[in-house]
Tab-separated table of C-alpha atoms and ligand atoms in Angstrom:
chain	number	residue	atom	x	y	z
A	1327	UNK	CA	23.315	69.485	60.700
A	1328	UNK	CA	25.299	72.584	59.858
A	1329	UNK	CA	25.083	75.180	62.576
A	1330	UNK	CA	24.111	78.707	61.596
A	1331	UNK	CA	25.811	81.575	63.418
A	1332	UNK	CA	23.116	83.054	65.663
A	1333	UNK	CA	24.236	86.685	65.927
A	1334	UNK	CA	26.457	88.179	68.622
A	1335	UNK	CA	23.902	88.292	71.448
A	1336	UNK	CA	23.071	84.584	71.348
A	1337	UNK	CA	26.656	83.523	70.580
A	1338	UNK	CA	28.066	85.469	73.550
A	1339	UNK	CA	25.024	85.708	75.824
A	1340	UNK	CA	27.000	84.771	78.945
A	1341	UNK	CA	29.281	87.751	78.289
A	1342	UNK	CA	26.514	90.291	77.594
A	1343	UNK	CA	23.768	91.934	79.684
A	1344	UNK	CA	21.060	89.739	78.117
A	1345	UNK	CA	19.030	86.642	78.885
A	1346	UNK	CA	17.416	84.244	76.404
A	1347	UNK	CA	13.978	85.494	77.515
A	1348	UNK	CA	14.789	89.109	76.490
A	1349	UNK	CA	13.716	90.452	73.109
A	1350	UNK	CA	16.650	89.778	70.775
A	1351	UNK	CA	16.611	91.723	67.524
A	1352	UNK	CA	19.204	90.196	65.214
A	1353	UNK	CA	20.139	89.936	61.549
A	1354	UNK	CA	22.854	87.357	62.235
A	1355	UNK	CA	25.652	89.907	62.695
A	1356	UNK	CA	29.188	89.008	63.785
A	1357	UNK	CA	31.162	85.865	63.054
A	1358	UNK	CA	33.074	87.842	60.422
A	1359	UNK	CA	36.169	86.378	58.772
A	1360	UNK	CA	39.655	87.006	60.077
A	1361	UNK	CA	41.630	86.891	56.852
A	1362	UNK	CA	45.369	86.392	56.745
A	1363	UNK	CA	47.039	89.039	54.560
A	1364	UNK	CA	50.665	88.051	53.826
A	1365	UNK	CA	51.095	90.937	51.365
A	1366	UNK	CA	50.343	93.418	54.132
A	1367	UNK	CA	52.597	91.565	56.600
A	1368	UNK	CA	55.421	91.893	54.081
A	1369	UNK	CA	54.711	95.585	53.539
A	1370	UNK	CA	54.764	96.245	57.291
A	1371	UNK	CA	57.643	93.837	57.945
A	1372	UNK	CA	55.840	91.984	60.748
A	1373	UNK	CA	55.264	88.271	61.368
A	1374	UNK	CA	51.624	88.169	60.322
A	1375	UNK	CA	48.638	90.401	59.637
A	1376	UNK	CA	45.013	89.357	59.807
A	1377	UNK	CA	42.216	91.570	58.515
A	1378	UNK	CA	39.015	91.470	60.573
A	1379	UNK	CA	36.620	92.014	57.676
A	1380	UNK	CA	33.649	93.774	59.220
A	1381	UNK	CA	32.192	94.529	55.810
A	1382	UNK	CA	30.814	90.965	56.019
A	1383	UNK	CA	28.165	92.027	58.531
A	1384	UNK	CA	24.499	92.127	57.370
A	1385	UNK	CA	24.441	95.837	56.539
A	1386	UNK	CA	28.100	95.859	55.533
A	1387	UNK	CA	29.811	97.406	58.558
A	1388	UNK	CA	30.818	96.751	62.177
A	1389	UNK	CA	27.925	98.934	63.349
A	1390	UNK	CA	25.612	95.901	63.247
A	1391	UNK	CA	27.306	94.422	66.319
A	1392	UNK	CA	26.293	97.397	68.435
A	1393	UNK	CA	22.943	97.855	66.733
A	1394	UNK	CA	21.677	94.382	67.682
A	1395	UNK	CA	22.306	95.161	71.349
A	1396	UNK	CA	21.073	98.780	71.244
A	1397	UNK	CA	17.851	97.990	69.362
A	1398	UNK	CA	17.192	94.893	71.497
A	1399	UNK	CA	17.441	97.057	74.627
A	1400	UNK	CA	15.220	99.670	72.963
A	1401	UNK	CA	12.661	96.911	72.345
A	1402	UNK	CA	12.857	95.830	75.991
A	1403	UNK	CA	12.078	99.440	76.957
A	1404	UNK	CA	9.053	99.422	74.641
A	1405	UNK	CA	10.538	102.028	72.298
A	1406	UNK	CA	8.524	102.825	69.148
A	1407	UNK	CA	11.262	104.753	67.370
A	1408	UNK	CA	15.032	104.957	67.367
A	1409	UNK	CA	17.159	107.939	66.364
A	1410	UNK	CA	20.774	108.129	65.233
A	1411	UNK	CA	23.201	110.729	63.981
A	1412	UNK	CA	25.440	109.255	61.354
A	1413	UNK	CA	28.151	109.605	58.751
A	1414	UNK	CA	26.292	106.773	56.994
A	1415	UNK	CA	26.973	103.332	58.409
A	1416	UNK	CA	25.155	103.843	61.689
A	1417	UNK	CA	22.115	105.091	59.766
A	1418	UNK	CA	22.126	101.998	57.537
A	1419	UNK	CA	22.359	99.691	60.568
A	1420	UNK	CA	19.790	101.605	62.647
A	1421	UNK	CA	17.318	101.566	59.752
A	1422	UNK	CA	17.710	97.834	59.113
A	1423	UNK	CA	17.481	96.759	62.769
A	1424	UNK	CA	14.501	99.083	63.325
A	1425	UNK	CA	12.689	97.251	60.506
A	1426	UNK	CA	13.493	93.917	62.157
A	1427	UNK	CA	12.149	95.257	65.463
A	1428	UNK	CA	9.009	96.767	63.901
A	1429	UNK	CA	10.066	100.280	64.894
A	1430	UNK	CA	10.407	103.602	63.123
A	1431	UNK	CA	13.880	104.993	62.556
A	1432	UNK	CA	14.973	108.589	62.269
A	1433	UNK	CA	18.449	109.370	61.006
A	1434	UNK	CA	20.271	112.687	60.938
A	1435	UNK	CA	23.065	112.867	58.407
A	1436	UNK	CA	25.329	115.708	57.250
A	1437	UNK	CA	23.841	117.036	53.986
A	1438	UNK	CA	25.697	115.805	50.906
A	1439	UNK	CA	28.420	114.102	52.943
A	1440	UNK	CA	27.383	110.471	53.106
A	1441	UNK	CA	28.061	107.923	50.388
A	1442	UNK	CA	25.147	106.948	48.154
A	1443	UNK	CA	25.532	103.265	49.078
A	1444	UNK	CA	24.782	104.082	52.707
A	1445	UNK	CA	22.050	106.586	51.867
A	1446	UNK	CA	20.387	103.966	49.675
A	1447	UNK	CA	20.343	101.514	52.579
A	1448	UNK	CA	18.627	103.990	54.889
A	1449	UNK	CA	16.084	104.765	52.149
A	1450	UNK	CA	15.545	101.070	51.410
A	1451	UNK	CA	14.798	100.375	55.071
A	1452	UNK	CA	12.348	103.305	55.161
A	1453	UNK	CA	14.173	105.458	57.667
A	1454	UNK	CA	13.014	109.024	58.028
A	1455	UNK	CA	16.129	110.670	56.716
A	1456	UNK	CA	16.928	114.271	57.482
A	1457	UNK	CA	19.918	115.905	55.823
A	1458	UNK	CA	21.251	118.411	58.284
A	1459	UNK	CA	22.979	121.595	57.152
A	1460	UNK	CA	25.949	120.887	59.359
A	1461	UNK	CA	28.454	118.132	60.093
A	1462	UNK	CA	28.237	114.862	62.060
A	1463	UNK	CA	29.008	116.623	65.329
A	1464	UNK	CA	25.956	118.859	64.831
A	1465	UNK	CA	23.831	115.798	64.037
A	1466	UNK	CA	24.920	114.025	67.231
A	1467	UNK	CA	24.220	117.074	69.388
A	1468	UNK	CA	20.701	117.246	67.894
A	1469	UNK	CA	20.067	113.492	68.258
A	1470	UNK	CA	21.033	113.615	71.935
A	1471	UNK	CA	18.761	116.591	72.537
A	1472	UNK	CA	15.843	114.931	70.717
A	1473	UNK	CA	16.240	111.649	72.615
A	1474	UNK	CA	16.230	113.507	75.935
A	1475	UNK	CA	13.102	115.507	75.170
A	1476	UNK	CA	11.018	113.434	72.744
A	1477	UNK	CA	9.879	109.784	72.528
A	1478	UNK	CA	12.810	108.584	70.396
A	1479	UNK	CA	15.468	106.159	71.643
A	1480	UNK	CA	19.126	107.073	70.948
A	1481	UNK	CA	21.201	104.318	69.311
A	1482	UNK	CA	24.493	106.153	68.797
A	1483	UNK	CA	27.578	104.738	70.534
A	1484	UNK	CA	27.161	107.187	73.440
A	1485	UNK	CA	24.524	104.603	74.360
A	1486	UNK	CA	26.556	102.031	76.366
A	1487	UNK	CA	24.495	99.152	74.920
A	1488	UNK	CA	26.279	99.791	71.618
A	1489	UNK	CA	29.756	99.152	73.055
A	1490	UNK	CA	28.507	95.939	74.672
A	1491	UNK	CA	27.693	94.533	71.261
A	1492	UNK	CA	30.800	95.877	69.573
A	1493	UNK	CA	33.146	94.359	72.165
A	1494	UNK	CA	32.295	90.911	70.736
A	1495	UNK	CA	34.718	91.586	67.867
A	1496	UNK	CA	37.581	91.194	70.374
A	1497	UNK	CA	36.128	87.871	71.517
A	1498	UNK	CA	36.035	86.630	67.930
A	1499	UNK	CA	39.668	87.570	67.309
A	1500	UNK	CA	40.703	85.614	70.409
A	1501	UNK	CA	38.446	82.692	69.406
A	1502	UNK	CA	40.295	82.411	66.087
A	1503	UNK	CA	43.882	83.244	67.043
A	1504	UNK	CA	43.694	81.457	70.391
A	1505	UNK	CA	45.333	84.537	71.881
A	1506	UNK	CA	45.375	88.312	71.529
A	1507	UNK	CA	47.506	89.785	68.738
A	1508	UNK	CA	50.445	91.980	69.759
A	1509	UNK	CA	48.958	95.004	68.066
A	1510	UNK	CA	45.471	95.788	66.791
A	1511	UNK	CA	44.766	98.812	64.573
A	1512	UNK	CA	41.567	100.387	63.251
A	1513	UNK	CA	40.164	103.641	61.874
A	1514	UNK	CA	39.216	106.178	64.544
A	1515	UNK	CA	36.216	108.471	64.203
A	1516	UNK	CA	33.730	108.946	67.005
A	1517	UNK	CA	35.892	106.500	69.009
A	1518	UNK	CA	33.183	103.984	69.894
A	1519	UNK	CA	34.942	101.095	68.199
A	1520	UNK	CA	38.384	101.409	69.797
A	1521	UNK	CA	36.654	101.793	73.171
A	1522	UNK	CA	34.623	98.636	72.545
A	1523	UNK	CA	37.676	96.588	71.487
A	1524	UNK	CA	39.440	97.750	74.646
A	1525	UNK	CA	36.464	96.679	76.761
A	1526	UNK	CA	36.350	93.297	75.016
A	1527	UNK	CA	40.061	92.572	75.377
A	1528	UNK	CA	40.035	93.653	79.021
A	1529	UNK	CA	37.246	91.192	79.708
A	1530	UNK	CA	39.240	88.482	77.933
A	1531	UNK	CA	42.104	89.151	80.359
A	1532	UNK	CA	39.693	89.035	83.322
A	1533	UNK	CA	38.286	85.635	82.319
A	1534	UNK	CA	41.808	84.360	81.645
A	1535	UNK	CA	41.481	83.726	77.904
A	1536	UNK	CA	44.446	86.032	77.175
A	1537	UNK	CA	47.391	87.117	79.294
A	1538	UNK	CA	48.000	90.613	77.977
A	1539	UNK	CA	46.201	93.319	76.062
A	1540	UNK	CA	47.104	94.043	72.448
A	1541	UNK	CA	48.452	97.517	71.789
A	1542	UNK	CA	45.467	99.395	70.342
A	1543	UNK	CA	46.139	101.882	67.539
A	1544	UNK	CA	43.469	104.287	66.273
A	1545	UNK	CA	44.142	106.086	63.005
A	1546	UNK	CA	42.417	109.267	61.856
A	1547	UNK	CA	42.202	111.148	58.578
A	1548	UNK	CA	44.613	114.096	58.631
A	1549	UNK	CA	41.896	116.684	57.921
A	1550	UNK	CA	39.778	115.288	60.700
A	1551	UNK	CA	42.201	114.360	63.469
A	1552	UNK	CA	41.151	115.746	66.851
A	1553	UNK	CA	43.123	113.046	68.710
A	1554	UNK	CA	46.317	114.207	66.996
A	1555	UNK	CA	45.526	117.889	67.468
A	1556	UNK	CA	44.583	117.215	71.103
A	1557	UNK	CA	41.262	119.061	70.861
A	1558	UNK	CA	38.079	119.086	68.739
A	1559	UNK	CA	38.355	120.087	65.077
A	1560	UNK	CA	35.680	122.631	64.125
A	1561	UNK	CA	35.560	121.895	60.374
A	1562	UNK	CA	36.672	118.306	59.730
A	1563	UNK	CA	37.365	117.465	56.067
A	1564	UNK	CA	38.327	114.182	54.394
A	1565	UNK	CA	37.211	112.011	51.500
A	1566	UNK	CA	36.830	109.274	54.152
A	1567	UNK	CA	33.366	110.569	55.014
A	1568	UNK	CA	32.680	107.794	57.542
A	1569	UNK	CA	35.310	109.280	59.858
A	1570	UNK	CA	34.688	112.946	59.093
A	1571	UNK	CA	34.133	113.675	62.792
A	1572	UNK	CA	35.640	116.611	64.667
A	1573	UNK	CA	34.376	116.147	68.210
A	1574	UNK	CA	34.509	112.430	69.131
A	1575	UNK	CA	31.957	111.410	71.760
A	1576	UNK	CA	34.071	108.651	73.360
A	1577	UNK	CA	37.109	110.909	73.821
A	1578	UNK	CA	38.000	109.772	77.348
A	1579	UNK	CA	37.443	106.076	76.648
A	1580	UNK	CA	39.733	106.226	73.607
A	1581	UNK	CA	42.451	107.997	75.582
A	1582	UNK	CA	42.115	105.277	78.213
A	1583	UNK	CA	42.353	102.542	75.546
A	1584	UNK	CA	45.592	104.072	74.289
A	1585	UNK	CA	47.097	104.576	77.748
A	1586	UNK	CA	46.074	101.205	79.165
A	1587	UNK	CA	47.393	99.208	76.182
A	1588	UNK	CA	50.525	101.244	75.429
A	1589	UNK	CA	48.861	101.971	72.109
A	1590	UNK	CA	48.841	104.996	69.875
A	1591	UNK	CA	46.984	107.425	67.644
A	1592	UNK	CA	48.061	108.340	64.139
A	1593	UNK	CA	46.813	110.214	61.120
A	1594	UNK	CA	47.076	109.738	57.380
A	1595	UNK	CA	46.323	111.971	54.401
A	1596	UNK	CA	43.496	111.226	51.978
A	1597	UNK	CA	46.155	110.254	49.447
A	1598	UNK	CA	47.621	107.681	51.839
A	1599	UNK	CA	44.141	106.335	52.575
A	1600	UNK	CA	43.377	105.887	48.867
A	1601	UNK	CA	46.756	104.242	48.260
A	1602	UNK	CA	46.027	101.633	50.940
A	1603	UNK	CA	42.437	101.275	49.715
A	1604	UNK	CA	43.862	100.211	46.340
A	1605	UNK	CA	46.570	98.021	47.931
A	1606	UNK	CA	44.019	96.072	49.971
A	1607	UNK	CA	41.857	95.496	46.874
A	1608	UNK	CA	44.734	94.551	44.598
A	1609	UNK	CA	47.054	92.666	46.959
A	1610	UNK	CA	44.825	91.102	49.637
A	1611	UNK	CA	41.510	90.548	47.816
A	1612	UNK	CA	39.580	92.476	50.438
A	1613	UNK	CA	37.439	95.356	49.136
A	1614	UNK	CA	36.723	97.990	51.752
A	1615	UNK	CA	35.390	101.517	51.767
A	1616	UNK	CA	38.161	104.165	51.807
A	1617	UNK	CA	37.650	105.026	55.507
A	1618	UNK	CA	38.227	101.392	56.361
A	1619	UNK	CA	41.701	101.440	54.829
A	1620	UNK	CA	42.783	104.058	57.366
A	1621	UNK	CA	44.028	101.618	60.031
A	1622	UNK	CA	46.331	99.786	57.631
A	1623	UNK	CA	47.433	103.086	56.058
A	1624	UNK	CA	48.428	104.359	59.487
A	1625	UNK	CA	50.524	101.283	60.248
A	1626	UNK	CA	52.248	101.541	56.867
A	1627	UNK	CA	53.096	105.172	57.541
A	1628	UNK	CA	54.573	104.254	60.935
A	1629	UNK	CA	56.547	101.408	59.343
A	1630	UNK	CA	58.006	103.747	56.689
A	1631	UNK	CA	59.026	106.192	59.409
A	1632	UNK	CA	60.610	103.359	61.416
A	1633	UNK	CA	58.089	104.016	64.194
A	1634	UNK	CA	56.035	100.828	64.066
A	1635	UNK	CA	56.602	98.930	67.329
A	1636	UNK	CA	58.525	95.665	66.881
A	1637	UNK	CA	55.632	93.220	66.968
A	1638	UNK	CA	54.916	89.769	65.577
A	1639	UNK	CA	51.174	89.336	65.258
A	1640	UNK	CA	48.995	92.180	63.978
A	1641	UNK	CA	45.238	92.458	63.466
A	1642	UNK	CA	43.723	95.300	61.458
A	1643	UNK	CA	39.982	95.854	61.530
A	1644	UNK	CA	38.597	96.919	58.167
A	1645	UNK	CA	35.294	98.377	59.236
A	1646	UNK	CA	33.059	98.643	56.159
A	1647	UNK	CA	32.484	97.018	52.768
A	1648	UNK	CA	33.851	98.498	49.522
A	1649	UNK	CA	30.392	98.479	47.956
A	1650	UNK	CA	29.311	101.147	50.452
A	1651	UNK	CA	31.297	103.769	48.555
A	1652	UNK	CA	32.378	102.146	45.287
A	1653	UNK	CA	33.152	105.275	43.236
A	1654	UNK	CA	36.723	105.369	44.563
A	1655	UNK	CA	37.566	102.044	42.941
A	1656	UNK	CA	36.597	103.490	39.564
A	1657	UNK	CA	39.290	106.181	39.655
A	1658	UNK	CA	42.970	105.729	38.888
A	1659	UNK	CA	45.872	107.121	40.926
A	1660	UNK	CA	45.486	110.567	39.390
A	1661	UNK	CA	41.733	110.617	39.936
A	1662	UNK	CA	40.735	109.892	36.320
A	1663	UNK	CA	37.690	107.741	35.727
A	1664	UNK	CA	38.501	104.132	34.828
A	1665	UNK	CA	36.460	102.850	31.874
A	1666	UNK	CA	36.881	99.190	30.912
A	1667	UNK	CA	37.485	98.799	27.139
A	1668	UNK	CA	34.639	97.955	24.781
A	1669	UNK	CA	35.119	95.158	22.258
A	1670	UNK	CA	33.156	93.411	19.511
A	1671	UNK	CA	31.339	90.261	20.600
A	1672	UNK	CA	33.967	87.737	19.443
A	1673	UNK	CA	36.598	85.726	21.306
A	1674	UNK	CA	39.182	86.833	18.745
A	1675	UNK	CA	38.552	90.515	19.491
A	1676	UNK	CA	39.167	89.859	23.194
A	1677	UNK	CA	42.318	87.847	22.486
A	1678	UNK	CA	43.648	90.712	20.347
A	1679	UNK	CA	43.051	93.308	23.055
A	1680	UNK	CA	44.700	91.043	25.646
A	1681	UNK	CA	47.605	90.276	23.329
A	1682	UNK	CA	47.022	86.520	23.643
A	1683	UNK	CA	48.514	84.051	21.186
A	1684	UNK	CA	46.348	81.151	20.063
A	1685	UNK	CA	47.241	77.761	21.688
A	1686	UNK	CA	49.386	75.531	19.446
B	1114	LIG	C1	33.461	102.386	58.059
B	1114	LIG	O1	28.153	105.720	60.926
B	1114	LIG	O2	30.333	107.326	63.043
B	1114	LIG	O3	35.523	105.455	65.896
B	1114	LIG	O4	27.840	107.518	62.068
B	1114	LIG	O5	31.573	104.010	59.367
B	1114	LIG	O6	33.578	103.953	66.356
B	1114	LIG	O7	33.238	106.147	65.223
B	1114	LIG	C2	30.866	105.647	61.471
B	1114	LIG	C3	32.158	105.445	61.847
B	1114	LIG	C4	35.231	103.574	61.048
B	1114	LIG	C5	34.759	105.006	62.959
B	1114	LIG	N1	34.932	102.957	59.893
B	1114	LIG	O8	34.352	104.259	64.071
B	1114	LIG	C6	28.569	106.601	61.686
B	1114	LIG	C7	29.973	106.575	62.140
B	1114	LIG	C8	33.722	103.104	59.332
B	1114	LIG	C9	32.757	103.898	59.953
B	1114	LIG	C10	34.326	104.365	61.696
B	1114	LIG	C11	33.063	104.564	61.156
B	1114	LIG	P1	34.163	104.980	65.472
């Protein structure tokens, strides 16, 4: 009989702080494809590139990996309600896993700054959604305060249970490649993900499944790049709303990930993000949300500047699905709306528009 992937807790239970007898709240997250992308390898002039397509998770982003562990621990503590601050994806995941657990969810999002795909998920899963007049950093400060003083359980990545789940992405890369890549890049926002990959790869070294750590690269949006500036950004701005974060919570862990792996931080403009967003769709067949193109965009920028380390095998995590924020695909390079042509309902009309000649 075909075996169904059982979600990251059951698949990696010997590597996680769980036992089979614990409550396990899962939607079957993880086990996402690692897709070879020769077009991107050519662009970067490296041996190979694989895209870790995290948009294939149940709610469409990598957040599900950490949400299964955080909400399962919340259930073990008897929590009735979870709370999360979010730029969108965390709220979608928290809302969905809370439903699975039979809990309430409360999400704090920056007013008007999350994509409608993500907002619709939180609404669909009956989260109590509050649009805060402020940015993500304000939302996180409030969520922490509320969880300390009221009966709501915090499921942001400052909760260490989140990183436990998210580290399984490293395990999956090693499972498929049989080794660590030389370099692994991803978008960098609140810095939970890069910290979790670092944790996962370190554990792979400890258990002897890999010999050395991949160089971890975190890429930010230029208008929202505290790791490049070296200090928090008071008013972060970028079209990549998922990573519109000025005061990353896992600051020290991300610095440690960079130092320990001889990695790096980079930043790219919104224009560079959208260029790579289109490239991934058109040349690799992988449709991601704009924020998720940031890792690849950062590597391309380094390559153009001659600053990409000489490496053979590269993995790039693309963190969220294109359908989360699809409006960007419907604009051309100069921002004009793309409207597919209308034709009469005949094959001949289509052939004429396409300039096709009838078969002889
Ligand atoms: C698609 O949902 O912070 O560096 O509240 O949605 O671990 O924060 C999302 C972040 C990258 C950055 N790509 O990851 C939230 C939130 C996507 C994201 C990131 C996010 P971190």
